[in-house]
Amino acid sequence: MSAPDIAVERLGADYFQDPYSVHARLRARSPVTRVIMPGGIPVWLVTGYAEARAALADPRLSKRMPGWHPEPDSIIASMDLHMLNTDPPDHGRLRRLVNKAFTARQVARLRPRITAITAGLLDEMAVQGAQRGQSEVDLLASFAFPLPITVICELLGVPAGDRDDFRTWSATIVSDTPAPGVFQAHATAMARYFMALLAAKRQQPRDDLLSALLAARDDEDRLSENELVSMAFLLLVAGHETTVNLIASGVLALLLNPAELARLRADPALTGSAVEELLRYVNPVSNATFRCAAEPVEIGGVRIGRGDPVLVSLSGANRDPARFGDPDRLDLSRDSSGQLAFGHGIHYCLGAPLARLEAGIAISGLLARFGSISLAVPAASLRWRPSTLIHGLEALPVRLAPSEGGISGP
Ligand code: HEM
């Protein structure tokens, strides 16, 4: 069956501020609909849970998109050959090279360091508040961003002091609305940065993941130079653009649902299941990366033509009432297993164990340290970043007051 004969809807910039109501409206029409994204790209948008899962596992939906990749000899092309942009067999080869560093067991060894970084950031926020005689901070800039970026920089061996540069470049790369020329300039700056960093590490290897990957490349020639730069780029961007939103949007969701917040404060053992429900509810990655039908595919009764771009909406799937009852309600005690925030299939998030660990430590540490946390601005004034892929706040101004009995946790 082909798509129902309806006008293709053009989504406006308001989509970024509230993707959920748009997905609900589209899903009610059909779980797979043709839309034009706010950036002007026409896609098949998959908003039903069963259809999203099927699409993510379908090998006919390819990550190599004809006409979408940079010119092969451009500088930007050096960041294009990463696992999230490749199909088997290259995908498996690239993923296996780093898989070991991100298993749940390996990541659990980072717990003490993540706890120490979290404690340091909580101290700084408490001191800032005390010094300024007021306790208002941007939780995103002071806490949710520095934690994951510091962790991934340390793992990779990237100087954390350069983080403001990558935050700017990376924000441009995932934005739908960079000013003309800015995308090119920032993507080029990022590629040059990694090339210089890898050249320096080749001279002076350290005990870090990028040095290990260089050794894999130089000893066994298993990674081309562009694959190496692309790997560094992907791990750094995926390692921080996402977890920052789980922490910041997760805290916002708790502040807007005080009964759930009280429940978590009363029983910190709920943290693991709370993180799962927050993943389902806040969707740090709103839509999976673009895919393209390598041959005609039928999903949800809709025929997708060869070469058509497909966008699988993870936030659409996670709020599908056919899968999660009363989906727009945050319920920390619900069984959120099967949520698709980390994707599904061969590209399932490599960093899921790390993200879960960081978010659990961050949220439980924040609640233990500050007995009172409240929004410092009306919720309606909060703005979401203009990105098709990422669903994240621009800023999260909050007021913090220490827990009774002074400092505690994490
Ligand atoms: C809450 C935090 C995170 C969320 C919600 C998230 C979400 C996702 C999603 C949805 C995908 C699949 C995209 C697709 O199929 O188009 C993905 C892939 C990936 N993620 Fe994450 N991610 C998170 C944190 C991390 C972290 C901390 C890392 C660490 C390096 C990471 C590394 C990756 C990599 C390398 C891939 C590509 C896997 C592949 O292509 O096989 N992610 N992530």
PDB file of C-alpha atoms in Angstrom, residues 91-356:
ATOM      1  CA  HIS A  91      30.106  -0.572  10.561  1.00  0.00           C
ATOM      2  CA  GLY A  92      30.996  -3.722  12.508  1.00  0.00           C
ATOM      3  CA  ARG A  93      34.731  -3.251  11.960  1.00  0.00           C
ATOM      4  CA  LEU A  94      34.613   0.320  13.283  1.00  0.00           C
ATOM      5  CA  ARG A  95      32.365  -0.523  16.226  1.00  0.00           C
ATOM      6  CA  ARG A  96      34.440  -3.504  17.338  1.00  0.00           C
ATOM      7  CA  LEU A  97      37.517  -1.304  17.641  1.00  0.00           C
ATOM      8  CA  VAL A  98      35.992   0.716  20.479  1.00  0.00           C
ATOM      9  CA  ASN A  99      33.311  -1.602  21.811  1.00  0.00           C
ATOM     10  CA  LYS A 100      35.445  -2.943  24.641  1.00  0.00           C
ATOM     11  CA  ALA A 101      36.007   0.495  26.146  1.00  0.00           C
ATOM     12  CA  PHE A 102      32.244   1.063  26.524  1.00  0.00           C
ATOM     13  CA  THR A 103      30.908  -2.213  27.945  1.00  0.00           C
ATOM     14  CA  ALA A 104      28.922  -1.966  31.183  1.00  0.00           C
ATOM     15  CA  ARG A 105      31.744  -3.680  33.073  1.00  0.00           C
ATOM     16  CA  GLN A 106      34.458  -1.363  31.717  1.00  0.00           C
ATOM     17  CA  VAL A 107      32.339   1.717  32.271  1.00  0.00           C
ATOM     18  CA  ALA A 108      31.549   0.717  35.884  1.00  0.00           C
ATOM     19  CA  ARG A 109      35.250   1.307  36.613  1.00  0.00           C
ATOM     20  CA  LEU A 110      34.689   4.995  35.875  1.00  0.00           C
ATOM     21  CA  ARG A 111      32.195   5.342  38.746  1.00  0.00           C
ATOM     22  CA  PRO A 112      34.666   6.797  41.288  1.00  0.00           C
ATOM     23  CA  ARG A 113      35.976   9.367  38.809  1.00  0.00           C
ATOM     24  CA  ILE A 114      32.467  10.365  37.639  1.00  0.00           C
ATOM     25  CA  THR A 115      31.410  10.696  41.281  1.00  0.00           C
ATOM     26  CA  ALA A 116      34.436  12.911  42.009  1.00  0.00           C
ATOM     27  CA  ILE A 117      33.784  15.160  38.977  1.00  0.00           C
ATOM     28  CA  THR A 118      30.118  15.438  40.021  1.00  0.00           C
ATOM     29  CA  ALA A 119      31.067  16.337  43.598  1.00  0.00           C
ATOM     30  CA  GLY A 120      33.452  19.012  42.311  1.00  0.00           C
ATOM     31  CA  LEU A 121      30.747  20.595  40.144  1.00  0.00           C
ATOM     32  CA  LEU A 122      28.229  20.510  43.017  1.00  0.00           C
ATOM     33  CA  ASP A 123      30.796  22.215  45.274  1.00  0.00           C
ATOM     34  CA  GLU A 124      31.372  24.922  42.676  1.00  0.00           C
ATOM     35  CA  MET A 125      27.644  25.577  42.335  1.00  0.00           C
ATOM     36  CA  ALA A 126      27.255  25.806  46.102  1.00  0.00           C
ATOM     37  CA  VAL A 127      30.227  28.192  46.371  1.00  0.00           C
ATOM     38  CA  GLN A 128      29.032  30.345  43.453  1.00  0.00           C
ATOM     39  CA  GLY A 129      25.641  30.662  45.113  1.00  0.00           C
ATOM     40  CA  ALA A 130      27.146  31.554  48.486  1.00  0.00           C
ATOM     41  CA  GLN A 131      29.569  34.113  46.984  1.00  0.00           C
ATOM     42  CA  ARG A 132      26.926  35.905  45.003  1.00  0.00           C
ATOM     43  CA  GLY A 133      24.560  35.926  47.939  1.00  0.00           C
ATOM     44  CA  GLN A 134      22.012  34.230  45.737  1.00  0.00           C
ATOM     45  CA  SER A 135      21.613  30.677  44.652  1.00  0.00           C
ATOM     46  CA  GLU A 136      20.575  31.020  41.015  1.00  0.00           C
ATOM     47  CA  VAL A 137      22.608  29.045  38.480  1.00  0.00           C
ATOM     48  CA  ASP A 138      22.204  27.804  34.928  1.00  0.00           C
ATOM     49  CA  LEU A 139      22.160  24.108  35.696  1.00  0.00           C
ATOM     50  CA  LEU A 140      22.885  23.276  32.084  1.00  0.00           C
ATOM     51  CA  ALA A 141      26.098  25.327  31.825  1.00  0.00           C
ATOM     52  CA  SER A 142      27.289  24.674  35.386  1.00  0.00           C
ATOM     53  CA  PHE A 143      26.464  20.999  35.756  1.00  0.00           C
ATOM     54  CA  ALA A 144      24.737  19.073  32.958  1.00  0.00           C
ATOM     55  CA  PHE A 145      27.263  20.105  30.272  1.00  0.00           C
ATOM     56  CA  PRO A 146      30.612  19.985  32.148  1.00  0.00           C
ATOM     57  CA  LEU A 147      30.051  16.508  33.604  1.00  0.00           C
ATOM     58  CA  PRO A 148      29.731  14.444  30.387  1.00  0.00           C
ATOM     59  CA  ILE A 149      32.193  16.580  28.435  1.00  0.00           C
ATOM     60  CA  THR A 150      34.844  16.164  31.140  1.00  0.00           C
ATOM     61  CA  VAL A 151      34.272  12.404  31.283  1.00  0.00           C
ATOM     62  CA  ILE A 152      34.462  11.866  27.517  1.00  0.00           C
ATOM     63  CA  CYS A 153      37.481  14.183  27.173  1.00  0.00           C
ATOM     64  CA  GLU A 154      39.348  12.211  29.845  1.00  0.00           C
ATOM     65  CA  LEU A 155      38.440   8.890  28.227  1.00  0.00           C
ATOM     66  CA  LEU A 156      39.517   9.972  24.769  1.00  0.00           C
ATOM     67  CA  GLY A 157      42.496  12.031  25.900  1.00  0.00           C
ATOM     68  CA  VAL A 158      41.183  15.364  24.611  1.00  0.00           C
ATOM     69  CA  PRO A 159      42.162  18.496  26.610  1.00  0.00           C
ATOM     70  CA  ALA A 160      39.033  19.475  28.577  1.00  0.00           C
ATOM     71  CA  GLY A 161      40.280  23.083  28.492  1.00  0.00           C
ATOM     72  CA  ASP A 162      39.263  23.205  24.810  1.00  0.00           C
ATOM     73  CA  ARG A 163      35.677  22.260  25.610  1.00  0.00           C
ATOM     74  CA  ASP A 164      34.164  25.695  24.965  1.00  0.00           C
ATOM     75  CA  ASP A 165      35.494  25.462  21.407  1.00  0.00           C
ATOM     76  CA  PHE A 166      33.910  22.061  20.720  1.00  0.00           C
ATOM     77  CA  ARG A 167      30.714  23.066  22.427  1.00  0.00           C
ATOM     78  CA  THR A 168      30.377  25.893  19.894  1.00  0.00           C
ATOM     79  CA  TRP A 169      31.420  23.800  16.868  1.00  0.00           C
ATOM     80  CA  SER A 170      29.344  20.820  17.821  1.00  0.00           C
ATOM     81  CA  ALA A 171      26.239  22.950  18.551  1.00  0.00           C
ATOM     82  CA  THR A 172      26.530  24.362  15.021  1.00  0.00           C
ATOM     83  CA  ILE A 173      26.932  20.906  13.483  1.00  0.00           C
ATOM     84  CA  VAL A 174      23.753  19.540  15.096  1.00  0.00           C
ATOM     85  CA  SER A 175      21.768  22.757  14.569  1.00  0.00           C
ATOM     86  CA  ASP A 176      19.205  23.120  11.784  1.00  0.00           C
ATOM     87  CA  THR A 177      19.678  26.845  11.539  1.00  0.00           C
ATOM     88  CA  PRO A 178      23.357  27.842  11.462  1.00  0.00           C
ATOM     89  CA  ALA A 179      24.025  31.235   9.852  1.00  0.00           C
ATOM     90  CA  PRO A 180      25.312  31.009   6.244  1.00  0.00           C
ATOM     91  CA  GLY A 181      28.944  29.850   6.123  1.00  0.00           C
ATOM     92  CA  VAL A 182      29.054  29.102   9.837  1.00  0.00           C
ATOM     93  CA  PHE A 183      28.451  25.370   9.398  1.00  0.00           C
ATOM     94  CA  GLN A 184      31.373  25.121   6.967  1.00  0.00           C
ATOM     95  CA  ALA A 185      33.639  27.228   9.214  1.00  0.00           C
ATOM     96  CA  HIS A 186      32.861  25.336  12.429  1.00  0.00           C
ATOM     97  CA  ALA A 187      32.968  21.866  10.866  1.00  0.00           C
ATOM     98  CA  THR A 188      36.328  22.719   9.263  1.00  0.00           C
ATOM     99  CA  ALA A 189      37.656  24.032  12.591  1.00  0.00           C
ATOM    100  CA  MET A 190      36.600  20.806  14.296  1.00  0.00           C
ATOM    101  CA  ALA A 191      38.209  18.585  11.639  1.00  0.00           C
ATOM    102  CA  ARG A 192      41.475  20.585  11.812  1.00  0.00           C
ATOM    103  CA  TYR A 193      41.412  20.367  15.602  1.00  0.00           C
ATOM    104  CA  PHE A 194      41.214  16.571  15.558  1.00  0.00           C
ATOM    105  CA  MET A 195      43.871  16.264  12.853  1.00  0.00           C
ATOM    106  CA  ALA A 196      46.297  18.336  14.951  1.00  0.00           C
ATOM    107  CA  LEU A 197      45.413  16.478  18.147  1.00  0.00           C
ATOM    108  CA  LEU A 198      45.926  13.066  16.542  1.00  0.00           C
ATOM    109  CA  ALA A 199      49.239  14.192  15.024  1.00  0.00           C
ATOM    110  CA  ALA A 200      50.410  15.273  18.498  1.00  0.00           C
ATOM    111  CA  LYS A 201      49.293  11.972  20.034  1.00  0.00           C
ATOM    112  CA  ARG A 202      51.113  10.035  17.376  1.00  0.00           C
ATOM    113  CA  GLN A 203      54.321  11.783  18.541  1.00  0.00           C
ATOM    114  CA  GLN A 204      53.530  11.297  22.209  1.00  0.00           C
ATOM    115  CA  PRO A 205      51.044   8.489  22.883  1.00  0.00           C
ATOM    116  CA  ARG A 206      49.275   8.513  26.261  1.00  0.00           C
ATOM    117  CA  ASP A 207      47.149   6.054  28.178  1.00  0.00           C
ATOM    118  CA  ASP A 208      43.896   7.049  26.470  1.00  0.00           C
ATOM    119  CA  LEU A 209      41.439   5.786  23.858  1.00  0.00           C
ATOM    120  CA  LEU A 210      42.656   7.945  20.971  1.00  0.00           C
ATOM    121  CA  SER A 211      46.253   6.753  21.496  1.00  0.00           C
ATOM    122  CA  ALA A 212      44.952   3.156  21.519  1.00  0.00           C
ATOM    123  CA  LEU A 213      43.095   3.773  18.253  1.00  0.00           C
ATOM    124  CA  LEU A 214      46.222   5.293  16.712  1.00  0.00           C
ATOM    125  CA  ALA A 215      48.108   2.160  17.667  1.00  0.00           C
ATOM    126  CA  ALA A 216      45.390   0.037  16.042  1.00  0.00           C
ATOM    127  CA  ARG A 217      45.705   2.117  12.903  1.00  0.00           C
ATOM    128  CA  ASP A 218      49.470   2.197  12.790  1.00  0.00           C
ATOM    129  CA  ASP A 219      50.099  -1.431  13.733  1.00  0.00           C
ATOM    130  CA  GLU A 220      47.356  -3.228  11.865  1.00  0.00           C
ATOM    131  CA  ASP A 221      46.192  -0.611   9.389  1.00  0.00           C
ATOM    132  CA  ARG A 222      42.619  -1.282  10.381  1.00  0.00           C
ATOM    133  CA  LEU A 223      41.528   2.347  10.386  1.00  0.00           C
ATOM    134  CA  SER A 224      42.109   4.802   7.548  1.00  0.00           C
ATOM    135  CA  GLU A 225      43.214   8.301   8.531  1.00  0.00           C
ATOM    136  CA  ASN A 226      39.723   9.652   7.827  1.00  0.00           C
ATOM    137  CA  GLU A 227      38.112   6.847   9.833  1.00  0.00           C
ATOM    138  CA  LEU A 228      40.331   7.805  12.752  1.00  0.00           C
ATOM    139  CA  VAL A 229      39.384  11.492  12.654  1.00  0.00           C
ATOM    140  CA  SER A 230      35.727  10.493  12.168  1.00  0.00           C
ATOM    141  CA  MET A 231      35.837   8.177  15.195  1.00  0.00           C
ATOM    142  CA  ALA A 232      37.289  10.932  17.412  1.00  0.00           C
ATOM    143  CA  PHE A 233      34.621  13.337  16.139  1.00  0.00           C
ATOM    144  CA  LEU A 234      31.719  10.911  16.687  1.00  0.00           C
ATOM    145  CA  LEU A 235      32.773   9.835  20.176  1.00  0.00           C
ATOM    146  CA  LEU A 236      33.289  13.400  21.341  1.00  0.00           C
ATOM    147  CA  VAL A 237      30.036  14.744  19.893  1.00  0.00           C
ATOM    148  CA  ALA A 238      27.881  11.703  20.780  1.00  0.00           C
ATOM    149  CA  GLY A 239      29.518  11.573  24.205  1.00  0.00           C
ATOM    150  CA  HIS A 240      28.345  15.009  25.297  1.00  0.00           C
ATOM    151  CA  GLU A 241      25.544  16.406  23.080  1.00  0.00           C
ATOM    152  CA  THR A 242      23.239  13.742  24.453  1.00  0.00           C
ATOM    153  CA  THR A 243      23.909  13.100  28.140  1.00  0.00           C
ATOM    154  CA  VAL A 244      23.797  16.845  28.859  1.00  0.00           C
ATOM    155  CA  ASN A 245      20.143  16.744  27.783  1.00  0.00           C
ATOM    156  CA  LEU A 246      19.292  13.654  29.787  1.00  0.00           C
ATOM    157  CA  ILE A 247      20.575  15.410  32.915  1.00  0.00           C
ATOM    158  CA  ALA A 248      19.143  18.891  32.232  1.00  0.00           C
ATOM    159  CA  SER A 249      15.801  17.872  30.706  1.00  0.00           C
ATOM    160  CA  GLY A 250      15.549  15.078  33.291  1.00  0.00           C
ATOM    161  CA  VAL A 251      15.898  17.556  36.166  1.00  0.00           C
ATOM    162  CA  LEU A 252      13.355  19.844  34.484  1.00  0.00           C
ATOM    163  CA  ALA A 253      10.895  16.951  34.137  1.00  0.00           C
ATOM    164  CA  LEU A 254      11.275  16.208  37.859  1.00  0.00           C
ATOM    165  CA  LEU A 255      10.791  19.873  38.813  1.00  0.00           C
ATOM    166  CA  LEU A 256       7.603  19.984  36.756  1.00  0.00           C
ATOM    167  CA  ASN A 257       6.358  16.760  38.392  1.00  0.00           C
ATOM    168  CA  PRO A 258       6.882  17.442  42.099  1.00  0.00           C
ATOM    169  CA  ALA A 259       5.210  14.224  43.262  1.00  0.00           C
ATOM    170  CA  GLU A 260       7.672  12.165  41.201  1.00  0.00           C
ATOM    171  CA  LEU A 261      10.566  14.291  42.476  1.00  0.00           C
ATOM    172  CA  ALA A 262       9.441  13.729  46.070  1.00  0.00           C
ATOM    173  CA  ARG A 263       9.228  10.012  45.407  1.00  0.00           C
ATOM    174  CA  LEU A 264      12.799   9.901  44.122  1.00  0.00           C
ATOM    175  CA  ARG A 265      14.085  12.010  47.006  1.00  0.00           C
ATOM    176  CA  ALA A 266      12.373   9.649  49.447  1.00  0.00           C
ATOM    177  CA  ASP A 267      13.797   6.544  47.792  1.00  0.00           C
ATOM    178  CA  PRO A 268      17.155   7.054  46.012  1.00  0.00           C
ATOM    179  CA  ALA A 269      17.133   3.316  45.187  1.00  0.00           C
ATOM    180  CA  LEU A 270      14.644   4.285  42.466  1.00  0.00           C
ATOM    181  CA  THR A 271      17.431   6.106  40.573  1.00  0.00           C
ATOM    182  CA  GLY A 272      18.043   3.309  38.023  1.00  0.00           C
ATOM    183  CA  SER A 273      14.396   2.975  37.015  1.00  0.00           C
ATOM    184  CA  ALA A 274      13.976   6.761  37.194  1.00  0.00           C
ATOM    185  CA  VAL A 275      16.758   7.200  34.615  1.00  0.00           C
ATOM    186  CA  GLU A 276      14.992   4.707  32.312  1.00  0.00           C
ATOM    187  CA  GLU A 277      11.695   6.557  32.576  1.00  0.00           C
ATOM    188  CA  LEU A 278      13.440   9.909  32.117  1.00  0.00           C
ATOM    189  CA  LEU A 279      15.063   8.547  28.947  1.00  0.00           C
ATOM    190  CA  ARG A 280      11.630   7.555  27.654  1.00  0.00           C
ATOM    191  CA  TYR A 281      10.110  10.839  28.706  1.00  0.00           C
ATOM    192  CA  VAL A 282      12.744  13.457  27.787  1.00  0.00           C
ATOM    193  CA  ASN A 283      14.332  11.919  24.662  1.00  0.00           C
ATOM    194  CA  PRO A 284      17.771  13.586  24.524  1.00  0.00           C
ATOM    195  CA  VAL A 285      17.976  12.438  20.888  1.00  0.00           C
ATOM    196  CA  SER A 286      14.573  13.328  19.495  1.00  0.00           C
ATOM    197  CA  ASN A 287      15.016  11.741  16.085  1.00  0.00           C
ATOM    198  CA  ALA A 288      17.555   9.118  15.068  1.00  0.00           C
ATOM    199  CA  THR A 289      20.024  10.141  12.379  1.00  0.00           C
ATOM    200  CA  PHE A 290      18.800  10.135   8.772  1.00  0.00           C
ATOM    201  CA  ARG A 291      18.496   6.883   6.870  1.00  0.00           C
ATOM    202  CA  CYS A 292      17.829   6.252   3.221  1.00  0.00           C
ATOM    203  CA  ALA A 293      15.867   3.447   1.537  1.00  0.00           C
ATOM    204  CA  ALA A 294      18.425   1.494  -0.517  1.00  0.00           C
ATOM    205  CA  GLU A 295      15.442  -0.296  -2.102  1.00  0.00           C
ATOM    206  CA  PRO A 296      11.667   0.143  -1.793  1.00  0.00           C
ATOM    207  CA  VAL A 297      10.488  -0.664   1.748  1.00  0.00           C
ATOM    208  CA  GLU A 298       7.044  -0.935   3.297  1.00  0.00           C
ATOM    209  CA  ILE A 299       6.708   0.233   6.887  1.00  0.00           C
ATOM    210  CA  GLY A 300       3.417   0.605   8.714  1.00  0.00           C
ATOM    211  CA  GLY A 301       1.569  -0.103   5.463  1.00  0.00           C
ATOM    212  CA  VAL A 302       3.314   2.819   3.747  1.00  0.00           C
ATOM    213  CA  ARG A 303       5.548   2.269   0.733  1.00  0.00           C
ATOM    214  CA  ILE A 304       8.826   4.185   0.889  1.00  0.00           C
ATOM    215  CA  GLY A 305      10.522   4.612  -2.472  1.00  0.00           C
ATOM    216  CA  ARG A 306      14.153   3.834  -3.256  1.00  0.00           C
ATOM    217  CA  GLY A 307      16.427   6.742  -2.312  1.00  0.00           C
ATOM    218  CA  ASP A 308      13.861   8.407  -0.008  1.00  0.00           C
ATOM    219  CA  PRO A 309      15.194   9.794   3.296  1.00  0.00           C
ATOM    220  CA  VAL A 310      13.634   8.330   6.455  1.00  0.00           C
ATOM    221  CA  LEU A 311      13.680   9.914   9.903  1.00  0.00           C
ATOM    222  CA  VAL A 312      12.796   7.617  12.802  1.00  0.00           C
ATOM    223  CA  SER A 313      11.368   9.648  15.650  1.00  0.00           C
ATOM    224  CA  LEU A 314      12.536   8.181  18.949  1.00  0.00           C
ATOM    225  CA  SER A 315      10.545  10.742  20.912  1.00  0.00           C
ATOM    226  CA  GLY A 316       7.520   9.882  18.777  1.00  0.00           C
ATOM    227  CA  ALA A 317       7.957   6.160  19.449  1.00  0.00           C
ATOM    228  CA  ASN A 318       8.519   6.665  23.189  1.00  0.00           C
ATOM    229  CA  ARG A 319       5.243   8.577  23.523  1.00  0.00           C
ATOM    230  CA  ASP A 320       3.180   6.165  21.411  1.00  0.00           C
ATOM    231  CA  PRO A 321       0.096   5.278  23.519  1.00  0.00           C
ATOM    232  CA  ALA A 322      -0.058   1.881  21.776  1.00  0.00           C
ATOM    233  CA  ARG A 323       3.209   0.971  23.582  1.00  0.00           C
ATOM    234  CA  PHE A 324       3.273   3.100  26.757  1.00  0.00           C
ATOM    235  CA  GLY A 325      -0.060   3.791  28.482  1.00  0.00           C
ATOM    236  CA  ASP A 326      -0.725   7.457  29.288  1.00  0.00           C
ATOM    237  CA  PRO A 327       2.594   8.264  27.570  1.00  0.00           C
ATOM    238  CA  ASP A 328       2.738  11.976  28.384  1.00  0.00           C
ATOM    239  CA  ARG A 329       2.749  11.269  32.126  1.00  0.00           C
ATOM    240  CA  LEU A 330       6.111  10.941  33.891  1.00  0.00           C
ATOM    241  CA  ASP A 331       5.793   7.865  36.080  1.00  0.00           C
ATOM    242  CA  LEU A 332       8.998   6.729  37.734  1.00  0.00           C
ATOM    243  CA  SER A 333       7.456   3.422  38.720  1.00  0.00           C
ATOM    244  CA  ARG A 334       6.361   2.392  35.246  1.00  0.00           C
ATOM    245  CA  ASP A 335       8.142  -0.351  33.325  1.00  0.00           C
ATOM    246  CA  SER A 336       9.983   1.741  30.734  1.00  0.00           C
ATOM    247  CA  SER A 337      11.944  -1.155  29.312  1.00  0.00           C
ATOM    248  CA  GLY A 338      11.886  -1.207  25.555  1.00  0.00           C
ATOM    249  CA  GLN A 339      12.130   2.598  25.405  1.00  0.00           C
ATOM    250  CA  LEU A 340      13.950   3.641  22.244  1.00  0.00           C
ATOM    251  CA  ALA A 341      15.937   6.659  23.489  1.00  0.00           C
ATOM    252  CA  PHE A 342      19.202   4.862  22.666  1.00  0.00           C
ATOM    253  CA  GLY A 343      17.906   3.617  19.307  1.00  0.00           C
ATOM    254  CA  HIS A 344      17.691  -0.033  18.285  1.00  0.00           C
ATOM    255  CA  GLY A 345      19.437  -2.467  15.963  1.00  0.00           C
ATOM    256  CA  ILE A 346      23.061  -2.369  14.893  1.00  0.00           C
ATOM    257  CA  HIS A 347      23.479   1.348  15.638  1.00  0.00           C
ATOM    258  CA  TYR A 348      22.106   1.003  19.200  1.00  0.00           C
ATOM    259  CA  CYS A 349      23.968   3.546  21.318  1.00  0.00           C
ATOM    260  CA  LEU A 350      27.500   2.449  22.104  1.00  0.00           C
ATOM    261  CA  GLY A 351      27.589   4.826  25.077  1.00  0.00           C
ATOM    262  CA  ALA A 352      24.334   3.696  26.749  1.00  0.00           C
ATOM    263  CA  PRO A 353      26.029   2.199  29.860  1.00  0.00           C
ATOM    264  CA  LEU A 354      28.143   5.346  30.276  1.00  0.00           C
ATOM    265  CA  ALA A 355      25.157   7.664  29.817  1.00  0.00           C
ATOM    266  CA  ARG A 356      23.064   5.725  32.344  1.00  0.00           C
TER     267      ARG A 356
END
